[in-house]
C-alpha cells in the first residue's frame, strides 16, 4: 500500500473505530505481518481484523474495496510461500470462524468454516468412520481455509488426492463484499464453469473463503508400512519408479536423501545414515494392506541395502519417525527455505541428482525429501542458524532449483503455492499468454485489485 | 449469427476459398447442424471445417474472431445437451485430430489429440495395464475433446472420478487463435489459477481443446458383480444408501426403476419387471473384489426380493445387460429427452419418487435409471416415437424435474452439461451474482464472444 503516512493513519483510525475486532497493537501487527515463509514484506499491516462472522467479512471487504485499501486474508499463518505476508495491507484474519457446521455420514460430506484446523476435521470425520484426506505436514495447526487457498497436498494425497479433489463447493466473499456460493453439495455436477476449482489454489487473490462443503471418504481400516534403505538416492528413486511400473499404489511413498538422514541421526541419535545413502518409506491401507505391503516390499528389495515391513503400531511409528522428524531435525541445525518442486515421477532421480549438483556448485547445504509417488520434491535450502536475512547465495540456489524443475518438465510448486517467494519465476513456468489470462480473470473478479495484491500471479 | 444473407454468402465463400477442409455441402451442413440432443437450433452452419492440424484451428479462430463470425467447436457430435448445435455458426470439427501421441507407462500419463475416441484410449491404456477411468455411456463413439468439454462422467466414476479428475493439462486455442498450454504433466502442481479445471466442462465457450495430458491409473484386476431386486424404487434407493453408510465403495452402483425394467423386458424378452419394482447392480474390482462383493451382497440383501452375485464373465454380462440396454430399450419404443440431474445421494429415493409424481401428474412417460453411488439420476422423458418436435408437455415435465433437483439440494446436470437445453434454468441454480462471474470470465477469455455463443452460460 503506497498511501501517505497521514492517509494510512486516517484509514487505520477508521478501521479501529468501525470494528471492535480490529487491532493495531504491536503484537497483532507483528503477528499479522508475516507467515511461516518468514518474509517480512514491505510494511506492517494497516490493522488486523479478527473477523467475528461472515457479515463482518463482507463489511471489511466492502469498506476496503471502496477505499482502495488492499486486504490480505489470513488463516493460521502457516503458509510457506508468503501468501499471507501483509505488505502494509489490512489483514483479515478468518481463523476465528472455526466451526464444523455439519458432517453428513450418509452423503460423506462436511460443511465447515475456514478456520477449522485440518487435523480437527479429520478427527471429527473419524468418529463416523470417515476420512478428510488432505494431510499437509501442517495439518495439526493449518486451517481448511489456508489449505484451500494453496490447494494443499500431503503424504496420503498420492492415493486420495489433494485439497481440490476434496472440495465440492465454497462460500466466498468477493472483493466488493458480495457473498456467493460456488459448486454444490452433490458428488457430481457440470453446471457452469468450475469456479470452485478456480478459487482453490488462488491464494486469496480472487475471494475470501468463508465456508466449504468438503468430500469425505470411507476411512481405511488396516495399515502396513515398509522401510527400505539404499546406497544412494538414485537407487531409491529407481525403486519408487519400479513400484509404479508394477502398478502398485501405496497410500504413502516417501524418499529421504543422505543429508536428511544425517540431520535426523544427529537430532534423534538414530543411525539411519550409517550404511544408507537414502531411505524409502511406503505405506498401504485397507483390508488388503498386509498383502499389498508384501508385494511392495518385494519390489523395494531389489537393489536395497535393507528392507523391512510391519503392521505393528509402535514399529510403524519408529519407521515413520525419520520422515516425521526430517524438517524439525533440519531446522534444529540451520535456517531453512522450504522448497516444493514437482516433476514427472519418472524424473525424480534426475531432480534429486540435480539438486545435489546445485548444492555442490553453490556451497549451499540442501536437504531433500520427497513425496516420491507424486514426484513432489522438497529441497530444503539452508543457511546458518540465527541469521535472519536470507543470504543471496540461498536465493541463487533456489532459483537454480526452480530452473531445474522446469527443465525436467515439472513445476515450481507441488503443494505450497507461489505467494511472494516464487512470484518472480511465474512467467518462466506459465508464459506470457497464460499469465495474461490470469490477469484477465483477476480483473474480472477483483477489478480494483483489492485482494492480496502482489501475490500468486 | 444475425448477419444478412448476403454477408453470410460472402463469409461462406471466403471460408470455402481459404481452407480445402471447409465444406458447405448439404450433407456436411446437416451433420454439423445438431448433435445427439436433436436440437436443430436456429440455422444451418455457415460452413463446416474439418480441421487438419492445430495451426489450421488457430487460423480458423483468428479469421472468425476478426470478422465477428461465431464458431462452434465439434467432436463426435454425441453431446446430449445441445452444446454442438450450430445455430448458424462456423462449425470447427476437430474429430480428425485423433492421434494418441504418447502413453507413458511409468508416469501413467497419456498425451492425446481431442478426436481420440474415449474407448480407444482406454484400450490403448489397457495394453500397459492402465485404465483411462472416465467411461460415459457414449465411450465407444464420443471423443476425449467432447468429454473434456462436458466434464463427462460414467459408471465407474463413482470410484475413479470424472473427466476433470483425469485431466492434468490442456493445449487450448483461444478465441483469437493463440495457442496456450495450461496445467502440467506432473501429478501435483499449484502454480497459477486452475485454468485446466476452468476449461474442463466449459462446453467450448472459452477455448478449443487441441491436446490433453491425461492421468491414467493402474487397471484393476479382478471383478465381481451383484444384482438385487426390490419391490419398489424406494427400497432400492435405501439399499444404496445403506451401502454408503457401511463405508462400502463399489466401482459401479446402478439403479433401474420399474418403467425401465419393463422397457428392457419388452426389448429383450427378459422378465426383470415380473416381481421387481426396481433393480440395483453393484460391481467391485481389484484383488479384494470377491470379498467386497460378498459384503455388498449382504447389505443389499436386506429388504431385497432377490439377490445374486457372480465373478463369471458371461453371467456378469447378463447381470449388466439391463443397465447396458436401458436406453436402447426405451428408444426402441419412444422418443427420448435424456435428463441428468444429480442430488445428494441420501436424497435419491426422494428424487425418484418426485420424478414418478411428475410423470403421473403430467401424463408424460418418464423412465429413470441412476448412477446411484453419485446420486446422479437420468430421468428419460419420452413422447411418441416418430414425432420429431418435442411436445410442450415434455418440456414442462423436464422443467419440473429440474426444479425438483434444485429443491433437493441438487443440480441440473451431473455429467451431460447445459448446452442449449438447460440454459434457461441456469440462473435458478447459479443465481445472478455467480452467473455474473461467469460472464466476466467469458469476457476476459473471449472478449468478442466468438466461441459457442448462446451455450452453457
Coordinates of C-alpha atoms in Angstrom, one line a residue, chain A residues 80-406:
Chain A
X80 CA 5.3 -21.4 3.4
X81 CA 5.3 -19.2 0.3
X82 CA 4.4 -15.8 1.7
X83 CA 0.8 -15.8 0.6
X84 CA -0.3 -14.1 3.9
X85 CA 2.6 -11.5 4.1
X86 CA 0.8 -8.2 4.9
X87 CA 2.9 -5.8 2.8
X88 CA 1.1 -2.9 4.6
X89 CA -2.4 -4.1 3.8
X90 CA -5.4 -4.6 6.1
X91 CA -5.1 -8.2 7.4
X92 CA -8.5 -10.0 7.5
X93 CA -8.0 -13.0 9.9
X94 CA -10.8 -15.6 9.5
X95 CA -9.2 -18.2 11.8
X96 CA -11.9 -17.5 14.4
X97 CA -14.6 -18.8 12.0
X98 CA -13.8 -22.3 13.1
X99 CA -17.0 -24.3 13.4
X100 CA -17.5 -27.7 11.9
X101 CA -21.1 -26.9 10.8
X102 CA -22.1 -30.5 9.9
X103 CA -20.8 -33.9 9.0
X104 CA -23.3 -35.9 7.0
X105 CA -22.3 -39.6 7.4
X106 CA -24.6 -40.9 4.6
X107 CA -23.6 -38.3 2.0
X108 CA -20.0 -38.3 3.3
X109 CA -19.9 -34.5 3.2
X110 CA -18.7 -32.0 5.7
X111 CA -19.6 -28.3 5.9
X112 CA -17.1 -26.2 7.7
X113 CA -15.9 -22.7 8.3
X114 CA -12.5 -21.7 7.1
X115 CA -10.7 -21.6 10.5
X116 CA -11.2 -25.3 11.3
X117 CA -7.8 -26.9 11.8
X118 CA -7.3 -29.6 9.2
X119 CA -6.5 -32.4 11.7
X120 CA -9.5 -31.4 13.8
X121 CA -11.8 -32.0 10.8
X122 CA -10.1 -35.4 10.1
X123 CA -10.6 -36.4 13.8
X124 CA -14.3 -35.4 13.6
X125 CA -14.7 -37.4 10.4
X126 CA -13.0 -40.4 12.0
X127 CA -15.9 -40.6 14.5
X128 CA -18.1 -41.5 11.6
X129 CA -15.6 -43.9 10.1
X130 CA -14.7 -41.2 7.6
X131 CA -11.5 -39.6 6.4
X132 CA -10.7 -36.0 5.4
X133 CA -7.9 -37.0 3.1
X134 CA -5.6 -34.0 2.5
X135 CA -2.9 -34.1 5.2
X136 CA -0.3 -31.4 4.8
X137 CA 2.6 -31.7 7.2
X138 CA 1.0 -28.6 8.9
X139 CA -2.4 -30.4 9.4
X140 CA -2.1 -30.0 13.2
X141 CA -2.1 -26.2 13.0
X142 CA -3.0 -25.1 9.5
X143 CA -6.7 -24.3 8.6
X144 CA -9.0 -25.6 5.9
X145 CA -9.2 -22.0 4.5
X146 CA -5.5 -21.9 4.1
X147 CA -5.4 -25.4 2.7
X148 CA -8.0 -24.3 0.1
X149 CA -6.0 -21.1 -0.7
X150 CA -2.9 -23.1 -1.5
X151 CA -4.6 -26.4 -2.7
X152 CA -2.6 -28.2 -0.1
X153 CA -1.4 -31.7 -0.5
X154 CA 0.3 -34.0 1.9
X155 CA 1.5 -37.6 2.3
X156 CA -1.7 -39.5 1.6
X157 CA -2.7 -37.5 -1.5
X158 CA -0.7 -40.0 -3.5
X159 CA -3.7 -42.2 -3.1
X160 CA -6.5 -39.9 -2.0
X161 CA -5.9 -36.7 -3.9
X162 CA -5.2 -33.1 -3.0
X163 CA -7.4 -30.4 -1.4
X164 CA -9.0 -29.6 -4.8
X165 CA -10.2 -33.1 -5.0
X166 CA -12.0 -32.8 -1.7
X167 CA -13.8 -29.5 -2.2
X168 CA -17.3 -29.7 -3.6
X169 CA -18.4 -26.2 -3.1
X170 CA -17.4 -22.9 -1.5
X171 CA -18.9 -19.9 0.2
X172 CA -16.8 -17.0 -0.9
X173 CA -16.9 -13.3 -0.2
X174 CA -15.8 -11.3 -3.3
X175 CA -13.6 -8.3 -3.3
X176 CA -16.6 -5.9 -3.2
X177 CA -18.2 -7.7 -0.2
X178 CA -20.8 -9.9 -2.1
X179 CA -21.2 -13.4 -0.7
X180 CA -21.5 -16.1 -3.4
X181 CA -21.8 -19.8 -3.3
X182 CA -19.9 -21.9 -5.9
X183 CA -20.1 -25.6 -6.7
X184 CA -22.6 -27.9 -5.0
X185 CA -23.3 -30.4 -2.3
X186 CA -23.5 -33.3 -4.8
X187 CA -20.7 -35.6 -5.8
X188 CA -21.0 -34.7 -9.5
X189 CA -22.1 -31.6 -11.3
X190 CA -21.3 -29.8 -14.5
X191 CA -23.5 -26.7 -14.5
X192 CA -21.4 -23.6 -15.1
X193 CA -17.7 -23.1 -15.0
X194 CA -15.6 -24.7 -12.3
X195 CA -15.4 -21.6 -10.1
X196 CA -14.8 -23.9 -7.1
X197 CA -11.7 -25.2 -8.7
X198 CA -10.7 -21.6 -9.7
X199 CA -10.9 -20.4 -6.1
X200 CA -9.0 -23.4 -4.8
X201 CA -5.3 -22.6 -5.0
X202 CA -5.9 -18.9 -5.8
X203 CA -4.1 -17.8 -2.6
X204 CA -6.7 -15.3 -1.5
X205 CA -6.4 -13.2 -4.7
X206 CA -9.9 -13.9 -6.0
X207 CA -12.1 -14.0 -2.9
X208 CA -12.2 -14.9 0.8
X209 CA -13.4 -18.4 1.5
X210 CA -15.9 -18.3 4.5
X211 CA -17.4 -21.8 4.1
X212 CA -16.6 -25.0 2.4
X213 CA -18.5 -28.2 1.5
X214 CA -16.0 -31.0 1.6
X215 CA -16.0 -34.5 0.4
X216 CA -15.1 -37.2 3.0
X217 CA -14.2 -40.8 2.2
X218 CA -14.5 -44.1 4.0
X219 CA -11.7 -44.3 6.5
X220 CA -9.4 -47.2 5.5
X221 CA -9.1 -49.9 8.1
X222 CA -5.8 -51.7 8.3
X223 CA -2.4 -50.3 7.6
X224 CA 1.1 -51.7 6.9
X225 CA 4.4 -49.9 6.5
X226 CA 7.7 -50.8 4.8
X227 CA 11.1 -49.1 5.0
X228 CA 14.0 -49.8 2.7
X229 CA 17.5 -48.3 2.6
X230 CA 19.6 -47.8 -0.5
X231 CA 23.2 -46.9 -1.2
X232 CA 22.2 -43.7 -2.9
X233 CA 19.2 -41.6 -3.8
X234 CA 19.2 -42.8 -7.4
X235 CA 18.7 -46.4 -6.4
X236 CA 15.9 -45.2 -4.0
X237 CA 14.2 -43.3 -6.8
X238 CA 14.6 -46.2 -9.2
X239 CA 12.8 -48.4 -6.6
X240 CA 9.9 -45.9 -6.4
X241 CA 9.6 -45.9 -10.2
X242 CA 9.6 -49.7 -10.1
X243 CA 6.6 -49.6 -7.8
X244 CA 4.7 -47.5 -10.2
X245 CA 5.7 -49.8 -13.1
X246 CA 4.4 -52.8 -11.1
X247 CA 1.1 -50.9 -10.8
X248 CA 1.3 -50.9 -7.0
X249 CA -0.4 -48.0 -5.3
X250 CA 0.8 -47.3 -1.8
X251 CA -1.1 -44.8 0.3
X252 CA 2.2 -43.1 1.2
X253 CA 5.5 -43.2 -0.6
X254 CA 8.3 -41.0 0.8
X255 CA 12.0 -40.7 0.0
X256 CA 14.7 -39.2 2.1
X257 CA 18.3 -38.3 1.0
X258 CA 21.6 -38.8 2.8
X259 CA 21.8 -35.2 4.1
X260 CA 18.3 -35.5 5.6
X261 CA 19.2 -38.9 7.2
X262 CA 22.3 -37.4 8.8
X263 CA 20.2 -34.5 10.2
X264 CA 17.7 -37.0 11.6
X265 CA 20.5 -39.1 13.2
X266 CA 22.1 -36.0 14.8
X267 CA 18.6 -35.0 16.1
X268 CA 17.4 -38.3 17.4
X269 CA 20.6 -40.4 17.9
X270 CA 19.4 -42.9 15.4
X271 CA 21.9 -44.5 12.8
X272 CA 19.9 -44.3 9.6
X273 CA 22.7 -42.6 7.7
X274 CA 25.2 -45.3 8.8
X275 CA 25.1 -47.6 5.8
X276 CA 22.2 -45.9 3.9
X277 CA 22.5 -43.1 1.3
X278 CA 18.7 -42.9 1.1
X279 CA 15.6 -44.3 2.6
X280 CA 12.2 -45.1 1.1
X281 CA 9.1 -45.5 3.3
X282 CA 5.9 -46.9 1.8
X283 CA 2.5 -47.5 3.5
X284 CA -0.6 -49.3 2.4
X285 CA -4.1 -49.3 3.8
X286 CA -7.4 -51.1 3.6
X287 CA -8.3 -54.7 4.1
X288 CA -5.6 -55.8 1.7
X289 CA -2.8 -53.7 3.4
X290 CA -0.7 -56.7 4.5
X291 CA -0.8 -58.4 1.1
X292 CA 0.0 -55.2 -0.6
X293 CA 2.9 -54.3 1.6
X294 CA 4.4 -57.7 0.9
X295 CA 4.2 -57.1 -2.8
X296 CA 5.6 -53.6 -2.3
X297 CA 8.5 -54.9 -0.1
X298 CA 9.4 -57.4 -2.9
X299 CA 9.8 -54.6 -5.4
X300 CA 11.6 -52.3 -3.0
X301 CA 14.0 -55.2 -2.0
X302 CA 15.6 -55.2 -5.5
X303 CA 18.8 -53.2 -5.1
X304 CA 18.1 -52.3 -1.4
X305 CA 20.7 -52.5 1.3
X306 CA 17.9 -53.5 3.8
X307 CA 14.2 -53.7 3.9
X308 CA 11.6 -54.5 6.5
X309 CA 7.9 -54.1 6.9
X310 CA 5.4 -54.1 9.8
X311 CA 1.8 -53.7 10.8
X312 CA 2.7 -53.2 14.5
X313 CA 1.7 -49.7 15.5
X314 CA 4.8 -48.9 17.6
X315 CA 7.2 -50.2 14.9
X316 CA 5.2 -48.2 12.4
X317 CA 5.8 -45.1 14.4
X318 CA 9.5 -45.9 14.5
X319 CA 9.7 -46.4 10.7
X320 CA 7.9 -43.2 10.1
X321 CA 9.9 -41.2 12.6
X322 CA 12.6 -40.3 10.1
X323 CA 10.1 -38.7 7.8
X324 CA 8.1 -37.0 10.5
X325 CA 11.2 -35.6 12.1
X326 CA 13.0 -34.6 8.9
X327 CA 12.1 -31.0 8.9
X328 CA 12.4 -30.4 12.7
X329 CA 15.8 -32.1 12.5
X330 CA 17.0 -29.8 9.7
X331 CA 15.6 -26.7 11.4
X332 CA 17.4 -27.7 14.6
X333 CA 20.7 -27.1 12.9
X334 CA 20.0 -24.5 10.2
X335 CA 17.6 -21.8 8.9
X336 CA 15.5 -23.3 6.2
X337 CA 13.9 -22.2 3.0
X338 CA 11.4 -25.0 2.3
X339 CA 11.1 -25.6 -1.4
X340 CA 8.5 -27.6 -3.2
X341 CA 9.1 -28.6 -6.8
X342 CA 7.2 -31.3 -8.6
X343 CA 8.4 -33.4 -11.6
X344 CA 7.0 -36.3 -13.6
X345 CA 7.8 -39.1 -11.2
X346 CA 10.0 -40.9 -13.7
X347 CA 12.4 -37.9 -13.4
X348 CA 12.6 -37.8 -9.7
X349 CA 16.1 -39.3 -9.6
X350 CA 17.3 -36.6 -12.1
X351 CA 15.7 -34.0 -9.9
X352 CA 17.4 -35.2 -6.7
X353 CA 20.7 -35.5 -8.5
X354 CA 20.3 -32.0 -10.0
X355 CA 19.6 -30.6 -6.5
X356 CA 22.8 -32.3 -5.2
X357 CA 24.8 -30.7 -8.0
X358 CA 23.4 -27.3 -7.3
X359 CA 24.3 -27.7 -3.6
X360 CA 27.8 -28.8 -4.5
X361 CA 28.3 -26.0 -7.0
X362 CA 26.9 -23.2 -4.8
X363 CA 28.2 -24.4 -1.5
X364 CA 24.7 -24.1 -0.1
X365 CA 23.6 -27.0 2.1
X366 CA 20.4 -28.5 0.6
X367 CA 18.5 -31.4 2.2
X368 CA 16.0 -33.3 0.1
X369 CA 13.0 -35.4 0.9
X370 CA 10.1 -36.2 -1.4
X371 CA 6.5 -37.4 -1.8
X372 CA 8.0 -39.8 -4.3
X373 CA 4.8 -41.2 -5.6
X374 CA 3.8 -37.8 -6.9
X375 CA 7.3 -36.7 -8.0
X376 CA 6.9 -33.9 -5.4
X377 CA 10.4 -33.0 -4.0
X378 CA 11.0 -30.7 -1.1
X379 CA 14.6 -29.4 -1.4
X380 CA 15.3 -27.6 2.0
X381 CA 17.8 -24.9 1.1
X382 CA 19.5 -23.8 4.3
X383 CA 21.9 -21.3 5.8
X384 CA 23.4 -20.6 9.2
X385 CA 21.1 -20.7 12.1
X386 CA 20.4 -17.4 13.8
X387 CA 21.0 -15.4 10.6
X388 CA 17.7 -13.7 9.9
X389 CA 18.3 -12.3 6.4
X390 CA 18.4 -14.9 3.7
X391 CA 21.8 -14.8 2.1
X392 CA 21.9 -14.1 -1.7
X393 CA 23.5 -17.5 -2.5
X394 CA 20.5 -19.2 -1.0
X395 CA 18.2 -17.3 -3.3
X396 CA 20.5 -18.1 -6.2
X397 CA 20.5 -21.8 -5.3
X398 CA 16.7 -21.7 -5.0
X399 CA 16.4 -20.1 -8.5
X400 CA 18.5 -22.9 -9.9
X401 CA 16.3 -25.4 -8.3
X402 CA 13.2 -23.8 -10.0
X403 CA 15.0 -23.8 -13.3
X404 CA 15.8 -27.5 -12.8
X405 CA 12.2 -28.3 -12.2
X406 CA 11.0 -26.6 -15.4

